[in-house]
Amino acid sequence: MNPPPLPPSLAHQLALARARGSDRPLLTMDGRSWSVADVDALAAGLRATLDHEGFEPGAPVLVMLDNHPLHVAVILALATSGRPWLPIGARQKAAQIRHCLGVLPTRHAIVEERFRSVLAGAGFEGRVLAPLSAEGSCPVPPIEPEPGALRAVMFTSGTTGPPKGVRVSEQMLAASGHFAGIAGAAGPAETFLLWEPLHHIGGAQMIGMALETGARLAMVERFAAGSFWRQVVETGATRLHYLGGILDILMRRPPSPCDRAHAVLRAFGAGARPLTWRAFEERFAIRLVEVYGMTEASSFTTLNEERMVGSIGRPLPWFDVALRDAAGRPADEGEIVVRERMPHLLTSGYVGAASPVVGGWLHTGDIARRDADGTLAFVGRLKDCMRVRGENVAAFEVEAVLAAHPAVAECAAVGVAAEIGEEDILVYVRATAPLDPADLLTWAEPHLSTWQMPRYVAFVDDFERTPSERVRKAALSRSVDGVWRRDGNSINYK
């Protein structure tokens, strides 16, 4: 049986929104509302601006913007002009941008004015549109791209190296929005709080979801635990998307009248810990719906509509999902592998790196268990990768920075259970001279994003090694008892 049809592109989802009624509200932010027509007009102006500024048709465009409605218009302008989108997070450092440009060179960028210096520090040479303008004079009609065409290259942390550029097709990005609509039970009566950064698939998917379903997006600049429920109440949000760490952070906030003063009935996302799941539902009166997926597979692969705690549910009808042991044989517990049931739902590969799709199956590097009722439960990760506050962090990225310190001979980063969220980072250091952990992290802070900063530092005389002389990370303790600890997100120590 063939799976149901899907919208083939973000441009098509925009056309659906136009047909439904351009006067419908699409976005709100800071008390102001933008209709479908408003955002469509901004996108049209930006298409003309890009042509006027000499942005080559078909050439990738680096985008480094804050969360605001004009950012959404930029994404739609690129989607309706056939220019691939290269999203970069607003908190990225020059070294990380330099890596992205090395993987996918481009001479076109749209950035906030304050990011010009960061871009220059990354060695970017080309046309920069900043400050952003949507004042193009000559109308440029939108195009309808092919489903398999490249829509974006989204960088996601690899397992043993720096971030990899995932090729995201037109179909993949549109499908992620369609799947978000299913998981979020979206419709014209619903308002979703959009707190996720738009360079991340978790934020980007919400655009297509709203266009296709008629739901409204209430945008905020970023997630802030202290004001989160007030924002939910003030925006009239009825739906939320979460990452596991967000639930834990909100649970640690003191009780507030806003805990149940909101209108949210349903939240969907990934990473809800079993201990948090029911406690969150009971405190905030919100139904949690867990999913599993990754950027490489249109964001969503499974859905736990039955709401069994600890389960990631069953495969969506557009995918086959199997579990394989280390020898590649079917197993009741093993690596999750995914096969598409219609074209262009899995990535065609990474830019400049080996494809994770082998023989039609995407190898996720994640481990799951199949329970007696056929549902899947997430077990852990095969990757040398940590999950910190919803972000994948390759150990390689952290180790490469710390190893550059003159007093560090060698280091190894591992994930440990977090007090909030999925994991924190513990780094083991073999030093060549006396080294204060606080000094080490202060030195590293300009080179690492906040989610890449280690929480714990331990010192060793040497490492146990594999036959190939690699550090045997399995032998490193994950206990943090007695280990030096960084307090909070900033460099405050105890």
Short mmCIF file of C-alpha atoms in Angstrom, two decimals:
data_model
loop_
_atom_site.label_atom_id
_atom_site.label_comp_id
_atom_site.label_asym_id
_atom_site.label_seq_id
_atom_site.Cartn_x
_atom_site.Cartn_y
_atom_site.Cartn_z
CA MET A 1 0.00 0.00 0.00
CA ASN A 2 1.41 3.37 -1.01
CA PRO A 3 1.80 6.06 1.68
CA PRO A 4 -0.39 9.18 1.51
CA PRO A 5 0.85 11.99 -0.79
CA LEU A 6 2.95 14.82 0.63
CA PRO A 7 3.43 18.46 -0.37
CA PRO A 8 6.52 18.46 -2.63
CA SER A 9 8.16 21.70 -1.47
CA LEU A 10 8.03 24.65 0.89
CA ALA A 11 7.10 26.80 -2.12
CA HIS A 12 4.08 24.52 -2.65
CA GLN A 13 3.07 24.91 1.01
CA LEU A 14 3.21 28.69 0.55
CA ALA A 15 0.94 28.34 -2.50
CA LEU A 16 -1.50 26.30 -0.39
CA ALA A 17 -1.57 29.11 2.18
CA ARG A 18 -2.26 31.68 -0.55
CA ALA A 19 -5.14 29.57 -1.87
CA ARG A 20 -6.62 29.22 1.62
CA GLY A 21 -6.70 32.98 2.11
CA SER A 22 -3.82 35.43 2.16
CA ASP A 23 -5.42 37.59 4.83
CA ARG A 24 -5.11 34.81 7.42
CA PRO A 25 -2.63 35.54 10.24
CA LEU A 26 0.60 33.56 9.90
CA LEU A 27 3.02 35.10 12.40
CA THR A 28 2.92 37.23 15.51
CA MET A 29 5.80 38.76 17.43
CA ASP A 30 5.99 41.49 20.07
CA GLY A 31 2.30 42.28 19.71
CA ARG A 32 2.38 42.69 15.92
CA SER A 33 0.75 40.34 13.40
CA TRP A 34 1.80 39.36 9.87
CA SER A 35 -0.66 37.73 7.48
CA VAL A 36 0.21 35.23 4.78
CA ALA A 37 0.01 38.13 2.31
CA ASP A 38 2.39 40.24 4.41
CA VAL A 39 5.05 37.54 4.56
CA ASP A 40 4.49 36.61 0.91
CA ALA A 41 5.05 40.26 -0.08
CA LEU A 42 8.24 40.42 1.98
CA ALA A 43 9.49 37.25 0.29
CA ALA A 44 8.67 38.71 -3.13
CA GLY A 45 10.57 41.89 -2.30
CA LEU A 46 13.53 39.86 -1.12
CA ARG A 47 13.55 37.81 -4.34
CA ALA A 48 13.85 41.07 -6.27
CA THR A 49 16.53 42.35 -3.88
CA LEU A 50 18.61 39.20 -4.34
CA ASP A 51 18.48 39.59 -8.11
CA HIS A 52 19.31 43.29 -7.86
CA GLU A 53 22.26 42.62 -5.53
CA GLY A 54 23.73 40.03 -7.88
CA PHE A 55 22.97 36.89 -5.88
CA GLU A 56 23.42 34.21 -8.55
CA PRO A 57 20.40 32.00 -9.34
CA GLY A 58 20.95 28.49 -7.97
CA ALA A 59 23.90 29.51 -5.78
CA PRO A 60 23.74 28.71 -2.04
CA VAL A 61 23.10 31.61 0.33
CA LEU A 62 24.48 31.67 3.88
CA VAL A 63 21.86 32.98 6.31
CA MET A 64 22.77 34.08 9.84
CA LEU A 65 19.80 35.88 11.37
CA ASP A 66 17.94 36.20 14.65
CA ASN A 67 14.42 34.86 15.06
CA HIS A 68 12.01 37.38 13.55
CA PRO A 69 9.37 37.41 10.78
CA LEU A 70 11.79 38.82 8.19
CA HIS A 71 13.94 35.72 8.75
CA VAL A 72 10.92 33.61 7.77
CA ALA A 73 10.51 35.76 4.66
CA VAL A 74 14.17 35.17 3.76
CA ILE A 75 13.67 31.41 3.98
CA LEU A 76 10.61 31.67 1.74
CA ALA A 77 12.39 33.99 -0.71
CA LEU A 78 15.14 31.42 -1.13
CA ALA A 79 12.59 28.60 -1.43
CA THR A 80 10.67 30.41 -4.16
CA SER A 81 13.75 31.51 -6.12
CA GLY A 82 15.61 28.21 -6.30
CA ARG A 83 18.56 29.32 -4.16
CA PRO A 84 19.77 26.68 -1.66
CA TRP A 85 19.70 27.82 1.96
CA LEU A 86 22.81 27.50 4.16
CA PRO A 87 21.52 28.29 7.68
CA ILE A 88 24.05 29.23 10.35
CA GLY A 89 23.17 29.67 14.02
CA ALA A 90 23.39 33.19 15.43
CA ARG A 91 25.66 31.95 18.24
CA GLN A 92 28.23 30.29 15.99
CA LYS A 93 31.86 31.32 16.22
CA ALA A 94 34.13 32.25 13.31
CA ALA A 95 35.94 28.88 13.38
CA GLN A 96 32.66 27.00 13.04
CA ILE A 97 31.51 29.21 10.17
CA ARG A 98 34.89 28.73 8.50
CA HIS A 99 34.35 24.98 8.61
CA CYS A 100 30.89 25.30 7.05
CA LEU A 101 32.26 27.49 4.26
CA GLY A 102 35.01 24.96 3.67
CA VAL A 103 32.40 22.25 3.19
CA LEU A 104 30.04 24.33 1.05
CA PRO A 105 31.73 27.44 -0.35
CA THR A 106 29.44 30.34 -1.16
CA ARG A 107 29.88 33.97 -2.11
CA HIS A 108 26.43 35.10 -0.97
CA ALA A 109 25.30 35.85 2.59
CA ILE A 110 22.36 37.42 4.39
CA VAL A 111 23.25 38.34 7.98
CA GLU A 112 22.42 40.70 10.81
CA GLU A 113 24.60 43.81 10.68
CA ARG A 114 26.39 42.83 13.90
CA PHE A 115 27.52 39.51 12.36
CA ARG A 116 29.55 41.15 9.59
CA SER A 117 32.73 40.99 11.68
CA VAL A 118 32.16 37.33 12.60
CA LEU A 119 31.69 36.50 8.94
CA ALA A 120 34.85 38.40 8.02
CA GLY A 121 36.71 36.54 10.76
CA ALA A 122 35.62 33.29 9.15
CA GLY A 123 37.29 34.36 5.91
CA PHE A 124 34.10 34.98 3.96
CA GLU A 125 34.62 36.89 0.74
CA GLY A 126 31.56 37.73 -1.28
CA ARG A 127 28.32 39.66 -1.32
CA VAL A 128 26.73 40.37 2.06
CA LEU A 129 23.18 41.63 2.42
CA ALA A 130 23.13 43.52 5.74
CA PRO A 131 21.16 45.31 6.92
CA LEU A 132 18.41 43.20 5.48
CA SER A 133 16.17 44.89 2.95
CA ALA A 134 13.03 43.72 1.13
CA GLU A 135 12.74 46.74 -1.14
CA GLY A 136 13.35 45.12 -4.53
CA SER A 137 11.81 47.18 -7.33
CA CYS A 138 11.27 44.64 -10.13
CA PRO A 139 8.84 41.80 -9.31
CA VAL A 140 10.33 38.31 -9.61
CA PRO A 141 7.71 35.55 -9.86
CA PRO A 142 8.06 32.53 -7.55
CA ILE A 143 9.20 29.21 -8.97
CA GLU A 144 7.89 25.70 -8.22
CA PRO A 145 10.97 23.51 -7.68
CA GLU A 146 11.29 19.77 -8.19
CA PRO A 147 10.86 17.62 -5.03
CA GLY A 148 14.37 16.19 -5.30
CA ALA A 149 16.11 19.53 -5.75
CA LEU A 150 18.45 20.76 -3.03
CA ARG A 151 16.63 23.11 -0.65
CA ALA A 152 19.17 23.43 2.16
CA VAL A 153 22.39 22.20 3.66
CA MET A 154 21.90 21.92 7.41
CA PHE A 155 24.91 21.23 9.58
CA THR A 156 24.53 18.56 12.22
CA SER A 157 27.31 17.20 14.41
CA GLY A 158 29.03 14.09 13.15
CA THR A 159 30.16 11.11 15.18
CA THR A 160 33.95 11.26 14.92
CA GLY A 161 34.59 14.57 13.21
CA PRO A 162 33.35 18.11 12.71
CA PRO A 163 29.72 18.92 11.78
CA LYS A 164 28.47 17.42 8.54
CA GLY A 165 26.40 19.26 5.99
CA VAL A 166 23.16 17.34 5.48
CA ARG A 167 21.66 17.69 2.01
CA VAL A 168 17.99 18.53 2.59
CA SER A 169 15.76 18.19 -0.46
CA GLU A 170 12.68 20.26 -1.22
CA GLN A 171 10.59 17.21 -0.35
CA MET A 172 12.39 16.66 2.96
CA LEU A 173 11.80 20.18 4.27
CA ALA A 174 8.15 20.15 3.17
CA ALA A 175 7.65 16.70 4.69
CA SER A 176 9.11 17.82 8.01
CA GLY A 177 6.41 20.49 8.19
CA HIS A 178 3.71 18.00 7.24
CA PHE A 179 4.89 15.57 9.92
CA ALA A 180 5.03 18.37 12.51
CA GLY A 181 1.40 19.09 11.67
CA ILE A 182 0.50 15.47 12.39
CA ALA A 183 2.45 15.28 15.66
CA GLY A 184 1.14 18.65 16.80
CA ALA A 185 -2.46 18.05 15.67
CA ALA A 186 -2.21 21.37 13.82
CA GLY A 187 -5.11 23.25 12.31
CA PRO A 188 -6.42 26.79 11.71
CA ALA A 189 -7.56 27.12 15.32
CA GLU A 190 -4.10 26.39 16.78
CA THR A 191 -1.25 28.71 17.74
CA PHE A 192 2.25 27.28 18.14
CA LEU A 193 4.87 29.06 20.21
CA LEU A 194 7.95 29.26 17.96
CA TRP A 195 10.96 29.54 20.24
CA GLU A 196 13.36 27.29 18.31
CA PRO A 197 16.12 28.87 16.20
CA LEU A 198 15.19 28.75 12.52
CA HIS A 199 18.58 27.36 11.45
CA HIS A 200 17.63 24.12 13.24
CA ILE A 201 15.23 21.62 11.63
CA GLY A 202 13.08 21.89 14.77
CA GLY A 203 12.39 25.54 13.98
CA ALA A 204 12.46 25.37 10.18
CA GLN A 205 9.81 22.64 10.04
CA MET A 206 7.30 24.92 11.77
CA ILE A 207 7.14 27.26 8.77
CA GLY A 208 5.83 24.63 6.36
CA MET A 209 3.54 23.25 9.07
CA ALA A 210 1.85 26.64 9.56
CA LEU A 211 1.56 27.34 5.83
CA GLU A 212 0.03 23.95 5.10
CA THR A 213 -2.37 23.67 8.04
CA GLY A 214 -3.38 27.29 8.61
CA ALA A 215 -1.95 27.31 12.13
CA ARG A 216 -0.43 30.51 13.51
CA LEU A 217 3.16 30.89 14.77
CA ALA A 218 3.77 33.07 17.82
CA MET A 219 7.47 33.92 17.50
CA VAL A 220 9.79 34.80 20.36
CA GLU A 221 13.46 35.65 20.05
CA ARG A 222 14.69 32.64 22.01
CA PHE A 223 13.82 30.23 24.80
CA ALA A 224 13.96 31.84 28.24
CA ALA A 225 12.80 29.70 31.15
CA GLY A 226 11.95 32.65 33.39
CA SER A 227 9.50 34.20 30.92
CA PHE A 228 8.40 31.06 29.06
CA TRP A 229 4.93 30.54 30.57
CA ARG A 230 4.20 34.25 30.54
CA GLN A 231 4.96 34.25 26.80
CA VAL A 232 2.76 31.19 26.32
CA VAL A 233 -0.14 32.91 28.08
CA GLU A 234 0.33 36.29 26.38
CA THR A 235 0.56 34.81 22.87
CA GLY A 236 -2.45 32.54 23.35
CA ALA A 237 -0.39 29.51 22.32
CA THR A 238 -2.28 26.21 22.22
CA ARG A 239 0.57 23.96 21.05
CA LEU A 240 4.25 23.54 21.90
CA HIS A 241 7.23 21.77 20.36
CA TYR A 242 9.85 20.61 22.86
CA LEU A 243 13.26 19.08 23.20
CA GLY A 244 13.84 16.91 26.24
CA GLY A 245 16.03 19.34 28.13
CA ILE A 246 13.38 22.05 27.87
CA LEU A 247 10.93 19.94 29.87
CA ASP A 248 13.49 19.41 32.64
CA ILE A 249 14.34 23.11 32.78
CA LEU A 250 10.67 24.07 33.08
CA MET A 251 10.10 21.46 35.79
CA ARG A 252 12.89 23.02 37.87
CA ARG A 253 11.23 26.44 37.85
CA PRO A 254 9.30 27.38 41.02
CA PRO A 255 5.52 26.92 40.84
CA SER A 256 3.69 29.82 39.24
CA PRO A 257 0.07 30.82 38.57
CA CYS A 258 1.00 30.56 34.88
CA ASP A 259 1.63 26.82 35.24
CA ARG A 260 -2.00 26.15 34.36
CA ALA A 261 -3.19 29.57 33.20
CA HIS A 262 -2.26 28.78 29.60
CA ALA A 263 -4.32 27.27 26.76
CA VAL A 264 -1.82 24.59 25.67
CA LEU A 265 -3.30 21.10 25.47
CA ARG A 266 -0.64 19.26 23.47
CA ALA A 267 3.14 19.35 23.06
CA PHE A 268 5.25 17.19 20.77
CA GLY A 269 8.96 16.58 20.55
CA ALA A 270 11.82 14.25 21.39
CA GLY A 271 13.84 13.39 24.46
CA ALA A 272 11.22 13.37 27.23
CA ARG A 273 12.77 11.41 30.08
CA PRO A 274 10.46 8.84 31.72
CA LEU A 275 10.86 10.49 35.13
CA THR A 276 9.89 13.87 33.68
CA TRP A 277 7.08 12.77 31.36
CA ARG A 278 4.16 12.19 33.72
CA ALA A 279 5.31 14.81 36.23
CA PHE A 280 5.29 17.43 33.47
CA GLU A 281 1.83 16.39 32.27
CA GLU A 282 0.41 16.51 35.78
CA ARG A 283 1.93 19.87 36.72
CA PHE A 284 1.17 21.74 33.49
CA ALA A 285 -1.89 19.81 32.25
CA ILE A 286 -0.29 19.29 28.83
CA ARG A 287 -0.37 16.06 26.85
CA LEU A 288 3.10 15.01 25.59
CA VAL A 289 3.49 13.23 22.25
CA GLU A 290 6.97 11.79 21.68
CA VAL A 291 8.58 11.38 18.26
CA TYR A 292 11.92 10.15 16.93
CA GLY A 293 13.79 11.45 13.95
CA MET A 294 16.74 13.35 12.59
CA THR A 295 17.55 15.98 10.00
CA GLU A 296 18.71 13.25 7.60
CA ALA A 297 15.20 11.73 7.52
CA SER A 298 12.84 14.71 7.17
CA SER A 299 12.97 15.34 10.95
CA PHE A 300 10.35 12.69 11.87
CA THR A 301 10.45 8.90 11.55
CA THR A 302 8.25 7.58 14.37
CA LEU A 303 5.32 8.87 16.42
CA ASN A 304 4.11 7.75 19.85
CA GLU A 305 0.46 8.70 19.52
CA GLU A 306 -0.41 6.07 22.14
CA ARG A 307 1.64 8.11 24.64
CA MET A 308 3.39 5.18 26.33
CA VAL A 309 6.05 6.60 28.64
CA GLY A 310 9.56 5.86 27.39
CA SER A 311 8.41 4.90 23.89
CA ILE A 312 9.13 6.57 20.55
CA GLY A 313 6.11 4.79 19.10
CA ARG A 314 5.67 3.34 15.63
CA PRO A 315 7.02 4.28 12.19
CA LEU A 316 5.15 6.88 10.18
CA PRO A 317 3.61 5.38 7.01
CA TRP A 318 6.24 7.04 4.80
CA PHE A 319 9.09 5.00 6.33
CA ASP A 320 10.19 1.46 7.04
CA VAL A 321 12.14 1.21 10.31
CA ALA A 322 14.24 -1.81 11.28
CA LEU A 323 16.69 -2.70 14.04
CA ARG A 324 20.04 -4.29 13.16
CA ASP A 325 22.75 -5.83 15.32
CA ALA A 326 26.47 -5.15 14.85
CA ALA A 327 26.60 -7.73 12.05
CA GLY A 328 23.71 -6.09 10.21
CA ARG A 329 21.19 -8.81 11.10
CA PRO A 330 17.60 -8.10 12.21
CA ALA A 331 17.41 -7.78 15.99
CA ASP A 332 14.98 -6.90 18.78
CA GLU A 333 17.55 -4.38 20.01
CA GLY A 334 20.04 -2.68 17.75
CA GLU A 335 20.81 0.24 15.50
CA ILE A 336 17.83 2.06 14.03
CA VAL A 337 17.92 1.96 10.23
CA VAL A 338 15.36 3.79 8.10
CA ARG A 339 14.15 3.32 4.52
CA GLU A 340 11.91 5.77 2.65
CA ARG A 341 8.67 4.55 1.07
CA MET A 342 8.51 7.43 -1.40
CA PRO A 343 11.36 9.36 -3.05
CA HIS A 344 13.41 12.19 -1.57
CA LEU A 345 12.51 11.71 2.12
CA LEU A 346 16.03 10.63 3.08
CA THR A 347 19.08 12.77 2.54
CA SER A 348 21.04 12.14 -0.63
CA GLY A 349 24.13 12.37 1.56
CA TYR A 350 26.47 14.77 3.29
CA VAL A 351 28.35 17.46 1.39
CA GLY A 352 31.93 16.28 1.07
CA ALA A 353 31.50 13.20 3.26
CA ALA A 354 30.33 9.61 2.98
CA SER A 355 26.57 9.11 2.82
CA PRO A 356 24.80 7.57 5.83
CA VAL A 357 22.43 5.81 3.41
CA VAL A 358 23.69 2.37 2.38
CA GLY A 359 21.62 0.07 0.20
CA GLY A 360 18.62 2.35 0.62
CA TRP A 361 18.78 2.28 4.44
CA LEU A 362 19.76 5.29 6.54
CA HIS A 363 22.06 4.21 9.38
CA THR A 364 21.20 6.51 12.27
CA GLY A 365 23.83 5.50 14.82
CA ASP A 366 21.05 5.30 17.43
CA ILE A 367 19.96 2.19 19.31
CA ALA A 368 16.37 1.18 20.05
CA ARG A 369 14.47 -1.80 21.46
CA ARG A 370 11.35 -3.31 19.96
CA ASP A 371 8.82 -4.13 22.66
CA ALA A 372 6.30 -6.97 22.57
CA ASP A 373 3.54 -4.74 21.18
CA GLY A 374 5.74 -3.69 18.26
CA THR A 375 6.50 -0.19 19.51
CA LEU A 376 10.05 1.12 19.77
CA ALA A 377 11.91 2.43 22.81
CA PHE A 378 15.00 4.58 22.46
CA VAL A 379 18.04 3.05 24.20
CA GLY A 380 21.07 5.20 23.39
CA ARG A 381 23.65 6.22 20.80
CA LEU A 382 26.38 4.38 18.99
CA LYS A 383 28.01 7.67 18.07
CA ASP A 384 30.88 9.39 19.76
CA CYS A 385 28.46 12.23 20.16
CA MET A 386 26.65 13.90 23.03
CA ARG A 387 23.20 15.43 23.21
CA VAL A 388 23.31 18.70 25.14
CA ARG A 389 20.21 20.91 25.43
CA GLY A 390 18.77 19.61 22.19
CA GLU A 391 22.03 19.96 20.22
CA ASN A 392 24.25 17.17 18.95
CA VAL A 393 27.83 17.80 20.06
CA ALA A 394 30.60 15.78 18.44
CA ALA A 395 33.31 14.94 20.97
CA PHE A 396 35.82 15.74 18.25
CA GLU A 397 34.77 19.41 18.20
CA VAL A 398 35.31 19.86 21.94
CA GLU A 399 38.55 17.87 21.99
CA ALA A 400 40.02 19.77 19.04
CA VAL A 401 39.62 23.10 20.85
CA LEU A 402 40.88 21.99 24.26
CA ALA A 403 43.82 20.10 22.77
CA ALA A 404 45.07 23.39 21.31
CA HIS A 405 45.73 24.73 24.83
CA PRO A 406 49.49 24.82 25.42
CA ALA A 407 49.22 22.83 28.66
CA VAL A 408 47.00 20.06 27.23
CA ALA A 409 48.74 17.01 25.79
CA GLU A 410 45.57 15.06 25.11
CA CYS A 411 41.92 15.06 26.10
CA ALA A 412 38.75 13.00 25.71
CA ALA A 413 35.16 14.24 25.99
CA VAL A 414 32.29 11.97 27.02
CA GLY A 415 28.63 12.47 27.80
CA VAL A 416 27.31 12.01 31.33
CA ALA A 417 23.78 12.12 32.71
CA ALA A 418 22.61 15.71 33.09
CA GLU A 419 20.73 17.22 36.00
CA ILE A 420 18.70 19.05 33.33
CA GLY A 421 18.16 17.62 29.88
CA GLU A 422 19.86 14.71 28.22
CA GLU A 423 23.62 14.96 28.81
CA ASP A 424 26.41 17.17 30.08
CA ILE A 425 30.02 17.00 28.91
CA LEU A 426 32.82 15.56 31.04
CA VAL A 427 36.29 16.10 29.61
CA TYR A 428 39.32 14.09 30.72
CA VAL A 429 42.62 15.95 30.34
CA ARG A 430 46.22 14.74 30.26
CA ALA A 431 48.17 17.89 31.01
CA THR A 432 51.83 18.73 30.46
CA ALA A 433 51.91 21.32 33.25
CA PRO A 434 49.76 22.33 36.23
CA LEU A 435 46.44 23.52 34.87
CA ASP A 436 43.45 25.06 36.61
CA PRO A 437 40.12 23.82 35.14
CA ALA A 438 38.59 27.29 35.34
CA ASP A 439 41.49 28.77 33.40
CA LEU A 440 41.18 26.05 30.77
CA LEU A 441 37.48 26.70 30.15
CA THR A 442 37.92 30.46 30.23
CA TRP A 443 40.54 30.00 27.52
CA ALA A 444 38.19 27.74 25.50
CA GLU A 445 35.03 29.85 25.85
CA PRO A 446 35.63 32.09 22.79
CA HIS A 447 36.06 29.00 20.61
CA LEU A 448 33.10 26.88 21.73
CA SER A 449 29.35 27.45 21.58
CA THR A 450 27.56 27.44 24.92
CA TRP A 451 26.23 23.91 24.41
CA GLN A 452 29.75 22.66 23.58
CA MET A 453 31.26 23.86 26.86
CA PRO A 454 32.21 21.02 29.24
CA ARG A 455 30.42 20.94 32.59
CA TYR A 456 33.03 18.71 34.26
CA VAL A 457 36.83 18.44 34.05
CA ALA A 458 38.93 15.54 35.33
CA PHE A 459 42.68 14.98 35.03
CA VAL A 460 44.45 11.70 34.20
CA ASP A 461 48.08 10.62 33.98
CA ASP A 462 47.39 8.60 30.84
CA PHE A 463 44.58 6.93 28.89
CA GLU A 464 43.80 3.29 28.30
CA ARG A 465 44.08 2.72 24.56
CA THR A 466 42.77 0.51 21.79
CA PRO A 467 45.12 -1.52 19.53
CA SER A 468 45.03 1.39 17.09
CA GLU A 469 46.24 3.73 19.86
CA ARG A 470 42.94 5.54 20.22
CA VAL A 471 41.64 6.46 23.66
CA ARG A 472 39.39 3.67 24.91
CA LYS A 473 36.46 5.85 25.95
CA ALA A 474 34.45 2.91 27.24
CA ALA A 475 37.00 2.63 30.05
CA LEU A 476 36.44 6.21 31.20
CA SER A 477 34.17 6.59 34.20
CA ARG A 478 30.88 8.44 33.71
CA SER A 479 30.66 9.20 37.43
CA VAL A 480 31.07 12.87 38.33
CA ASP A 481 31.45 12.31 42.07
CA GLY A 482 34.33 14.46 43.25
CA VAL A 483 34.95 15.83 39.77
CA TRP A 484 35.54 19.57 39.24
CA ARG A 485 32.34 21.20 38.02
CA ARG A 486 31.44 24.36 36.14
CA ASP A 487 28.35 26.07 37.52
CA GLY A 488 25.73 27.26 35.02
CA ASN A 489 26.16 28.38 31.42
CA SER A 490 28.66 31.14 32.07
CA ILE A 491 32.10 30.87 33.56
CA ASN A 492 31.05 30.78 37.20
CA TYR A 493 32.69 28.03 39.20
CA LYS A 494 32.35 26.11 42.41
#
